[in-house]
Amino acid sequence: MTNLKGALSALIVAGSMASGAMADPVDDTLIINEELTIVTRTAAPAHVADVLDEVMSGWLFRGTETRAMQADDFDNPGMIFVEQAEDVWNTADGSEGKSCADCHGASSDMSDVRPTFPKWNDAAEKVFTLEMQINDCRENRMGAEKWKYTGGDIVNMTALLASVSRGKPVNVAIDGPAQSTWEDGKELYYTRTGQLELSCANCHEDSYGKMIRADHLSQGQINGFPTYRLKNTKLNSAHARFKGCVRDTRAETYSPGSPEFVALELYVASRGNGLSVEGPSVRN
Amino acid sequence: MAKGVKPRVKVPKKAAAGDTITIKTLISHKMESGQRKDDDGNLIPRSIINRFTCDFNGENVVDVVLEPAISTNPYLEFEAKVPEAGEFKFTWYDDDGSVYEESKKIAIE
């Protein structure tokens, strides 16, 4: 009889967990290398204030050990790739015999770049992601071959540019010439896709904080990209993550680098305006 | 010869005499186990870091044998007692005969 009671109460506990598992984001502060304080929660920017009170970095939704890895550059596996990109930054490539550093100087002087991308490019008359800007430089200024959009070379380079901007607030422009792209992105964010008929908002706006199977749903902010994921032990770009999310709704996905994902990246980045850049972040 | 090998160590800049400090080391290395095959079915030859040592002012602190099951970019963390100011010397030994060295000074506060 006692055994039966035990089994019953175990069932009840299991039942209540399945029905409404909530786990609040942690109350913690991210300080990198004991000196750089990262803004991981702040008031929502005006254009999302009607749906969110506060915007929160995905860091607050991860476990204690994962959070600690990001707080020290030595423990952050993403920094190995940043170091590799630093070597590439200073190495000449292409027919012009130029390196990134020949035009731009030290990578540490580029701290205003990551926070403002994606942004409007006048010459191309469209919104450029950081990846598109890097490839534009490679093709048109260096005479080098462009990199695969989500390949290791380009993700490492975006990690380098993010790492030097850490602590600066994300600040992408949503007005002016970029406005129509931003609106396209917003449309996509709220459009249900796939057999599961899920939009970005269903998980990341309506349900953040809940468990989706064993994973803790965040707000889907991209201030921490590129992210080093423990599950695949490499850096992952925002578009690769978008592709994974859309695939998980059981839909045919857009391609990384497609106009749809560029628009979506601009919109999602704008939802995190005010959060610090923290890439390369560590996530599970 | 293994490519892209780069040792990194983290040692506090200073400590009180007799203090125990934590030392973190990482060497970027692919640590090819020798068990895997390439697309054509040929065995990929083993290429790993097989030994790691740390010395303080000539005295050995740790001497580690690494085996093929250890994954890419081996990370080793250990503690050491610092009786006096001096220099930690770290050495990694590669299967291909390469030796990678790094050293860090520590002061007494």
Coordinates of N, CA, C and O in Angstrom, one line a residue, chain A residues 23-175:
Chain A
A23 N 9.8 27.8 -16.0 CA 11.0 28.1 -15.3 C 11.5 29.5 -15.7 O 11.7 29.8 -16.8
D24 N 11.4 30.3 -14.7 CA 11.7 31.7 -15.0 C 13.2 31.9 -15.3 O 14.0 31.1 -14.9
P25 N 13.5 32.9 -16.1 CA 14.9 33.2 -16.4 C 15.6 33.5 -15.0 O 15.0 34.0 -14.1
V26 N 16.9 33.2 -15.0 CA 17.6 33.4 -13.7 C 17.8 34.9 -13.4 O 17.8 35.7 -14.3
D27 N 18.0 35.2 -12.1 CA 18.4 36.5 -11.7 C 19.9 36.5 -11.5 O 20.4 36.1 -10.5
D28 N 20.6 36.9 -12.6 CA 22.1 36.8 -12.5 C 22.6 37.9 -13.4 O 21.9 38.5 -14.3
T29 N 23.9 38.2 -13.1 CA 24.5 39.3 -13.9 C 25.7 38.7 -14.6 O 26.5 38.0 -14.0
L30 N 25.9 39.0 -15.9 CA 27.0 38.5 -16.7 C 28.1 39.5 -16.7 O 28.0 40.6 -17.2
I31 N 29.2 39.1 -16.1 CA 30.4 40.0 -16.1 C 31.5 39.1 -16.7 O 31.9 38.1 -16.2
I32 N 32.0 39.6 -17.9 CA 33.0 38.8 -18.6 C 34.4 39.2 -18.1 O 34.7 40.4 -18.0
N33 N 35.2 38.2 -17.8 CA 36.6 38.4 -17.4 C 36.7 39.3 -16.2 O 37.7 40.0 -16.0
E34 N 35.7 39.3 -15.3 CA 35.6 40.1 -14.1 C 35.7 41.6 -14.3 O 36.1 42.3 -13.5
E35 N 35.5 42.0 -15.6 CA 35.6 43.5 -15.8 C 34.5 44.1 -16.7 O 34.2 45.2 -16.6
L36 N 34.0 43.3 -17.6 CA 33.0 43.8 -18.6 C 31.6 43.4 -18.2 O 31.3 42.2 -18.4
T37 N 30.8 44.3 -17.8 CA 29.4 44.0 -17.4 C 28.5 44.0 -18.7 O 28.6 45.0 -19.4
I38 N 27.8 43.0 -18.9 CA 26.9 42.8 -20.1 C 25.5 43.1 -19.7 O 25.0 42.6 -18.7
V39 N 24.8 43.9 -20.5 CA 23.4 44.1 -20.2 C 22.6 43.0 -20.8 O 22.5 42.8 -22.0
T40 N 22.0 42.1 -19.9 CA 21.3 41.0 -20.3 C 19.8 41.1 -20.2 O 19.0 40.3 -20.6
R41 N 19.4 42.2 -19.5 CA 17.9 42.5 -19.5 C 17.8 44.0 -19.5 O 18.5 44.7 -18.7
T42 N 16.8 44.5 -20.2 CA 16.6 46.0 -20.3 C 15.2 46.2 -20.7 O 14.5 45.3 -21.2
A43 N 14.7 47.5 -20.6 CA 13.4 47.8 -21.0 C 13.3 47.6 -22.6 O 14.2 47.8 -23.3
A44 N 12.1 47.1 -23.0 CA 11.9 46.8 -24.4 C 11.9 48.1 -25.2 O 11.4 49.1 -24.8
P45 N 12.6 48.0 -26.4 CA 12.5 49.2 -27.3 C 11.1 49.5 -27.7 O 10.2 48.7 -27.6
A46 N 10.9 50.8 -28.0 CA 9.5 51.3 -28.3 C 8.7 50.4 -29.2 O 7.5 50.2 -29.0
H47 N 9.4 49.9 -30.3 CA 8.6 49.2 -31.3 C 8.1 47.8 -30.9 O 7.4 47.2 -31.6
V48 N 8.6 47.3 -29.7 CA 8.1 46.0 -29.2 C 7.4 46.2 -27.8 O 7.1 45.2 -27.2
A49 N 7.3 47.5 -27.4 CA 6.8 47.7 -26.0 C 5.4 47.3 -25.8 O 5.0 47.0 -24.7
D50 N 4.6 47.1 -27.0 CA 3.2 46.7 -26.8 C 3.2 45.2 -26.5 O 2.1 44.7 -26.1
V51 N 4.2 44.4 -26.8 CA 4.2 43.0 -26.6 C 5.1 42.5 -25.5 O 4.9 41.4 -25.0
L52 N 6.2 43.2 -25.2 CA 7.1 42.8 -24.2 C 7.4 44.0 -23.3 O 7.5 45.1 -23.7
D53 N 7.5 43.7 -22.0 CA 7.9 44.7 -21.0 C 9.5 44.9 -21.0 O 10.0 45.9 -20.9
E54 N 10.1 43.7 -21.1 CA 11.5 43.7 -20.9 C 12.1 42.7 -22.0 O 11.5 41.7 -22.3
V55 N 13.3 43.1 -22.5 CA 13.9 42.2 -23.4 C 15.1 41.5 -22.6 O 15.8 42.1 -21.8
M56 N 15.2 40.2 -22.9 CA 16.2 39.4 -22.1 C 17.1 38.6 -23.0 O 16.6 38.0 -24.0
S57 N 18.4 38.6 -22.7 CA 19.3 37.8 -23.4 C 19.1 36.3 -23.2 O 18.6 35.9 -22.1
G58 N 19.3 35.4 -24.1 CA 19.2 34.0 -24.0 C 20.1 33.5 -22.9 O 19.9 32.4 -22.4
W59 N 21.1 34.2 -22.5 CA 22.1 33.8 -21.5 C 21.3 33.5 -20.2 O 21.6 32.6 -19.4
L60 N 20.2 34.3 -19.9 CA 19.5 34.2 -18.6 C 18.7 32.9 -18.6 O 18.1 32.5 -17.6
F61 N 18.5 32.2 -19.8 CA 17.7 31.0 -19.8 C 18.6 29.8 -19.8 O 18.0 28.7 -20.0
R62 N 19.9 29.9 -19.7 CA 20.7 28.7 -19.7 C 21.2 28.3 -18.3 O 21.0 29.1 -17.4
G63 N 21.7 27.1 -18.2 CA 22.1 26.6 -16.9 C 23.3 27.2 -16.3 O 24.1 28.0 -17.0
T64 N 23.6 27.0 -15.0 CA 24.6 27.6 -14.3 C 26.0 27.4 -15.0 O 26.8 28.4 -15.1
E65 N 26.3 26.2 -15.3 CA 27.6 25.9 -15.9 C 27.8 26.5 -17.3 O 28.9 27.0 -17.6
T66 N 26.7 26.5 -18.1 CA 26.8 27.2 -19.4 C 27.0 28.7 -19.2 O 27.8 29.3 -20.0
R67 N 26.3 29.3 -18.3 CA 26.5 30.7 -18.1 C 27.9 31.0 -17.6 O 28.5 32.0 -18.1
A68 N 28.5 30.1 -16.8 CA 29.8 30.4 -16.3 C 30.8 30.3 -17.4 O 31.8 31.1 -17.4
M69 N 30.6 29.4 -18.3 CA 31.6 29.3 -19.4 C 31.7 30.6 -20.2 O 32.8 31.0 -20.7
Q70 N 30.6 31.3 -20.3 CA 30.7 32.6 -21.1 C 31.3 33.7 -20.3 O 31.7 34.7 -20.9
A71 N 31.4 33.6 -19.0 CA 31.9 34.7 -18.2 C 33.4 34.8 -18.2 O 34.0 35.7 -17.6
D72 N 34.1 33.8 -18.8 CA 35.5 33.9 -18.8 C 36.0 33.5 -20.2 O 35.7 32.4 -20.7
D73 N 36.8 34.4 -20.8 CA 37.2 34.1 -22.2 C 38.0 32.8 -22.3 O 38.0 32.2 -23.4
F74 N 38.7 32.5 -21.3 CA 39.5 31.2 -21.3 C 38.6 30.0 -21.4 O 38.9 29.0 -22.0
D75 N 37.5 30.1 -20.7 CA 36.5 28.9 -20.7 C 35.6 28.9 -21.8 O 34.9 28.0 -22.1
N76 N 35.5 30.1 -22.6 CA 34.5 30.2 -23.7 C 35.1 29.6 -24.9 O 36.1 30.1 -25.5
P77 N 34.6 28.4 -25.3 CA 35.2 27.7 -26.5 C 35.1 28.5 -27.8 O 35.9 28.3 -28.7
G78 N 34.2 29.5 -27.8 CA 34.1 30.3 -29.0 C 35.3 31.2 -29.2 O 35.5 31.6 -30.4
M79 N 36.0 31.5 -28.2 CA 37.2 32.4 -28.3 C 38.3 31.8 -29.1 O 39.1 32.5 -29.6
I80 N 38.3 30.5 -29.2 CA 39.4 29.8 -30.0 C 39.2 30.2 -31.5 O 40.1 30.5 -32.2
F81 N 37.9 30.3 -31.9 CA 37.6 30.7 -33.3 C 37.8 32.2 -33.5 O 38.2 32.6 -34.6
V82 N 37.6 33.0 -32.4 CA 37.9 34.4 -32.5 C 39.4 34.6 -32.8 O 39.8 35.4 -33.6
E83 N 40.2 33.8 -32.1 CA 41.7 33.9 -32.3 C 42.1 33.5 -33.7 O 43.0 34.1 -34.3
Q84 N 41.4 32.5 -34.2 CA 41.7 32.1 -35.6 C 41.4 33.2 -36.6 O 42.1 33.5 -37.5
A85 N 40.2 33.8 -36.3 CA 39.8 34.9 -37.2 C 40.7 36.1 -37.1 O 40.9 36.8 -38.1
E86 N 41.3 36.3 -35.9 CA 42.3 37.4 -35.8 C 43.5 37.2 -36.7 O 44.0 38.2 -37.3
D87 N 43.9 36.0 -36.8 CA 45.0 35.7 -37.7 C 44.6 36.0 -39.2 O 45.4 36.5 -39.9
V88 N 43.4 35.6 -39.5 CA 42.9 35.8 -40.9 C 42.7 37.3 -41.1 O 43.1 37.8 -42.2
W89 N 42.3 38.1 -40.1 CA 42.1 39.5 -40.2 C 43.4 40.2 -40.7 O 43.4 41.1 -41.5
N90 N 44.6 39.6 -40.2 CA 45.9 40.3 -40.5 C 46.6 39.6 -41.7 O 47.8 39.9 -41.9
T91 N 45.9 38.7 -42.4 CA 46.6 38.0 -43.5 C 46.0 38.5 -44.8 O 44.8 38.5 -45.0
A92 N 46.9 38.8 -45.7 CA 46.4 39.3 -47.1 C 45.8 38.1 -47.8 O 46.3 37.0 -47.7
D93 N 44.8 38.4 -48.6 CA 44.1 37.4 -49.4 C 43.7 38.1 -50.7 O 43.4 39.3 -50.7
G94 N 43.5 37.3 -51.8 CA 43.0 37.8 -53.0 C 43.9 38.5 -53.9 O 45.1 38.7 -53.6
S95 N 43.4 39.0 -55.1 CA 44.3 39.5 -56.1 C 44.9 40.9 -55.7 O 45.9 41.3 -56.3
E96 N 44.2 41.6 -54.8 CA 44.7 42.9 -54.4 C 45.8 42.8 -53.4 O 46.4 43.8 -53.0
G97 N 46.0 41.6 -52.8 CA 47.1 41.5 -51.8 C 46.8 42.2 -50.6 O 47.8 42.7 -49.9
K98 N 45.6 42.4 -50.2 CA 45.2 43.2 -49.0 C 44.6 42.3 -48.0 O 43.9 41.4 -48.3
S99 N 44.9 42.7 -46.7 CA 44.2 42.0 -45.6 C 43.1 42.9 -45.1 O 43.0 44.1 -45.5
C100 N 42.3 42.4 -44.2 CA 41.2 43.3 -43.6 C 41.9 44.5 -42.9 O 41.5 45.6 -43.0
A101 N 43.0 44.2 -42.2 CA 43.7 45.2 -41.4 C 44.3 46.3 -42.3 O 44.4 47.4 -41.8
D102 N 44.6 46.0 -43.5 CA 45.2 47.0 -44.4 C 44.3 48.2 -44.6 O 44.7 49.4 -44.7
C103 N 43.0 48.0 -44.6 CA 42.0 49.1 -44.8 C 41.5 49.5 -43.4 O 41.4 50.7 -43.1
H104 N 41.2 48.5 -42.6 CA 40.4 48.8 -41.4 C 41.2 49.0 -40.1 O 40.7 49.5 -39.1
G105 N 42.5 48.7 -40.2 CA 43.3 48.8 -38.9 C 43.1 47.6 -38.0 O 42.7 46.5 -38.5
A106 N 43.3 47.8 -36.7 CA 43.2 46.7 -35.8 C 41.7 46.3 -35.7 O 40.8 47.2 -35.7
S107 N 41.5 45.0 -35.4 CA 40.1 44.5 -35.3 C 39.4 45.2 -34.1 O 38.2 45.4 -34.1
S108 N 40.3 45.6 -33.1 CA 39.7 46.2 -31.9 C 39.1 47.6 -32.1 O 38.4 48.1 -31.3
D109 N 39.5 48.1 -33.3 CA 38.9 49.5 -33.7 C 37.5 49.3 -34.3 O 36.9 50.3 -34.7
M110 N 37.0 48.1 -34.5 CA 35.8 47.9 -35.2 C 34.6 47.7 -34.3 O 33.6 47.1 -34.7
S111 N 34.7 48.2 -33.1 CA 33.7 47.9 -32.1 C 32.3 48.6 -32.4 O 31.3 48.2 -31.8
D112 N 32.2 49.5 -33.4 CA 30.9 50.1 -33.7 C 30.2 49.4 -34.8 O 29.1 49.8 -35.2
V113 N 30.8 48.3 -35.3 CA 30.3 47.6 -36.5 C 29.1 46.7 -36.1 O 28.0 46.8 -36.6
R114 N 29.5 45.7 -35.3 CA 28.5 44.6 -35.0 C 27.1 45.2 -34.5 O 26.1 44.7 -34.9
P115 N 27.2 46.2 -33.6 CA 25.9 46.6 -33.0 C 24.9 47.2 -34.0 O 23.7 47.2 -33.7
T116 N 25.4 47.7 -35.2 CA 24.5 48.4 -36.1 C 24.1 47.6 -37.3 O 23.3 48.0 -38.1
F117 N 24.6 46.3 -37.4 CA 24.2 45.5 -38.5 C 23.1 44.5 -38.1 O 23.1 44.1 -36.9
P118 N 22.2 44.2 -39.0 CA 22.1 44.5 -40.4 C 21.8 46.0 -40.6 O 21.0 46.6 -39.9
K119 N 22.3 46.6 -41.7 CA 22.0 48.0 -42.0 C 22.0 48.3 -43.5 O 22.5 47.5 -44.3
W120 N 21.4 49.4 -43.8 CA 21.2 49.8 -45.2 C 22.5 50.1 -45.9 O 23.4 50.7 -45.3
N121 N 22.7 49.5 -47.1 CA 23.9 49.8 -47.8 C 23.5 50.6 -49.1 O 22.7 50.2 -49.9
D122 N 24.0 51.9 -49.1 CA 23.6 52.8 -50.2 C 23.9 52.3 -51.6 O 23.1 52.4 -52.5
A123 N 25.1 51.8 -51.7 CA 25.6 51.4 -53.1 C 24.8 50.2 -53.6 O 24.4 50.2 -54.7
A124 N 24.5 49.3 -52.7 CA 23.8 48.1 -53.2 C 22.3 48.3 -53.1 O 21.5 47.5 -53.6
E125 N 21.8 49.4 -52.5 CA 20.4 49.7 -52.3 C 19.6 48.5 -51.7 O 18.5 48.2 -52.1
K126 N 20.2 47.9 -50.7 CA 19.5 47.0 -49.9 C 20.1 46.8 -48.5 O 21.2 47.4 -48.3
V127 N 19.5 46.1 -47.6 CA 20.0 45.9 -46.3 C 21.1 44.8 -46.3 O 20.9 43.8 -47.0
F128 N 22.2 45.2 -45.7 CA 23.3 44.2 -45.7 C 23.5 43.6 -44.3 O 23.4 44.4 -43.3
T129 N 23.6 42.3 -44.2 CA 24.0 41.7 -43.0 C 25.5 41.9 -42.9 O 26.2 42.2 -43.9
L130 N 26.1 41.6 -41.7 CA 27.5 41.6 -41.5 C 28.2 40.6 -42.5 O 29.3 40.9 -43.0
E131 N 27.6 39.5 -42.7 CA 28.2 38.5 -43.6 C 28.2 39.0 -45.0 O 29.2 38.9 -45.7
M132 N 27.1 39.7 -45.4 CA 27.1 40.3 -46.8 C 28.2 41.4 -46.9 O 28.9 41.5 -48.0
Q133 N 28.4 42.2 -45.9 CA 29.4 43.2 -45.9 C 30.8 42.6 -46.0 O 31.6 43.1 -46.8
I134 N 31.0 41.5 -45.2 CA 32.4 40.9 -45.3 C 32.6 40.3 -46.7 O 33.7 40.5 -47.2
N135 N 31.6 39.7 -47.3 CA 31.8 39.1 -48.6 C 31.9 40.2 -49.6 O 32.7 40.0 -50.6
D136 N 31.3 41.3 -49.5 CA 31.4 42.5 -50.4 C 32.8 43.0 -50.4 O 33.4 43.2 -51.4
C137 N 33.4 43.1 -49.1 CA 34.8 43.5 -49.0 C 35.7 42.5 -49.7 O 36.6 42.9 -50.4
R138 N 35.5 41.2 -49.5 CA 36.3 40.2 -50.0 C 36.3 40.2 -51.6 O 37.3 40.2 -52.2
E139 N 35.1 40.4 -52.1 CA 35.0 40.3 -53.6 C 35.5 41.6 -54.3 O 36.2 41.6 -55.2
N140 N 35.0 42.7 -53.7 CA 35.2 44.0 -54.4 C 36.4 44.8 -54.0 O 37.0 45.6 -54.8
R141 N 36.9 44.6 -52.8 CA 38.1 45.3 -52.4 C 39.3 44.4 -52.3 O 40.4 44.9 -52.6
M142 N 39.2 43.2 -52.0 CA 40.3 42.3 -51.8 C 40.6 41.5 -53.1 O 41.7 40.9 -53.3
G143 N 39.5 41.3 -53.9 CA 39.7 40.5 -55.1 C 39.8 39.0 -54.6 O 40.5 38.2 -55.3
A144 N 39.1 38.7 -53.5 CA 39.2 37.3 -53.0 C 37.8 36.6 -53.3 O 36.8 37.3 -53.5
E145 N 37.8 35.3 -53.1 CA 36.6 34.6 -53.3 C 35.7 34.8 -52.1 O 36.2 34.9 -51.0
K146 N 34.4 34.9 -52.3 CA 33.5 35.1 -51.2 C 33.4 33.8 -50.4 O 33.6 32.7 -51.0
W147 N 33.1 34.0 -49.1 CA 32.9 32.8 -48.3 C 31.5 32.3 -48.3 O 30.6 33.1 -48.5
K148 N 31.3 31.0 -48.0 CA 30.0 30.4 -47.9 C 29.3 31.1 -46.7 O 29.9 31.3 -45.7
Y149 N 28.0 31.4 -46.9 CA 27.3 32.3 -46.0 C 27.3 31.8 -44.5 O 27.4 32.6 -43.6
T150 N 27.2 30.5 -44.3 CA 27.2 30.0 -42.9 C 28.5 29.2 -42.6 O 28.5 28.4 -41.7
G151 N 29.5 29.3 -43.5 CA 30.7 28.5 -43.4 C 31.6 28.9 -42.2 O 31.4 30.0 -41.6
G152 N 32.5 28.1 -41.9 CA 33.4 28.4 -40.7 C 34.1 29.7 -40.8 O 34.2 30.4 -39.9
D153 N 34.7 30.0 -42.0 CA 35.5 31.2 -42.2 C 34.7 32.4 -41.8 O 35.2 33.3 -41.1
I154 N 33.5 32.5 -42.3 CA 32.7 33.8 -42.2 C 32.2 33.9 -40.7 O 32.1 34.9 -40.1
V155 N 31.8 32.7 -40.2 CA 31.2 32.7 -38.8 C 32.3 33.1 -37.8 O 32.1 33.9 -36.9
N156 N 33.5 32.6 -38.1 CA 34.7 33.0 -37.2 C 34.9 34.5 -37.3 O 35.1 35.2 -36.3
M157 N 34.8 35.1 -38.5 CA 35.1 36.5 -38.7 C 34.0 37.3 -38.0 O 34.3 38.3 -37.3
T158 N 32.7 36.9 -38.1 CA 31.7 37.6 -37.4 C 31.8 37.5 -35.9 O 31.5 38.4 -35.1
A159 N 32.4 36.4 -35.4 CA 32.7 36.2 -34.0 C 33.7 37.2 -33.5 O 33.6 37.8 -32.5
L160 N 34.7 37.4 -34.4 CA 35.8 38.3 -34.0 C 35.2 39.7 -33.9 O 35.4 40.5 -32.9
L161 N 34.4 40.1 -34.9 CA 33.8 41.5 -34.9 C 32.8 41.6 -33.7 O 32.7 42.7 -33.2
A162 N 32.1 40.5 -33.4 CA 31.2 40.6 -32.2 C 32.0 40.7 -30.9 O 31.7 41.5 -30.0
S163 N 33.1 40.0 -30.8 CA 33.9 40.0 -29.6 C 34.4 41.3 -29.2 O 34.5 41.7 -28.1
V164 N 34.8 42.1 -30.3 CA 35.4 43.4 -30.0 C 34.3 44.4 -29.6 O 34.6 45.6 -29.2
S165 N 33.0 44.1 -29.9 CA 31.9 45.0 -29.6 C 31.2 44.6 -28.3 O 30.2 45.2 -28.0
R166 N 31.7 43.6 -27.6 CA 30.9 43.1 -26.4 C 30.7 44.3 -25.4 O 31.7 45.0 -25.2
G167 N 29.5 44.3 -24.9 CA 29.2 45.4 -23.9 C 28.5 46.6 -24.6 O 27.8 47.3 -23.9
K168 N 28.7 46.7 -25.9 CA 28.0 47.9 -26.6 C 26.6 47.4 -26.9 O 26.3 46.3 -27.2
P169 N 25.6 48.4 -26.8 CA 24.3 48.0 -27.0 C 24.0 47.8 -28.5 O 24.4 48.5 -29.4
V170 N 23.2 46.8 -28.8 CA 22.7 46.5 -30.1 C 21.8 47.8 -30.5 O 21.0 48.3 -29.7
N171 N 22.1 48.3 -31.7 CA 21.4 49.5 -32.1 C 21.2 49.5 -33.6 O 21.8 50.3 -34.3
V172 N 20.3 48.7 -34.1 CA 20.1 48.7 -35.5 C 19.0 49.7 -35.9 O 18.0 49.9 -35.1
A173 N 19.1 50.3 -37.0 CA 18.2 51.3 -37.5 C 17.0 50.6 -38.2 O 17.2 49.7 -39.0
I174 N 15.8 51.0 -37.8 CA 14.6 50.4 -38.4 C 13.8 51.4 -39.2 O 12.8 51.0 -39.8
D175 N 14.3 52.6 -39.3 CA 13.6 53.6 -40.1 C 14.4 54.0 -41.3 O 15.4 53.3 -41.6

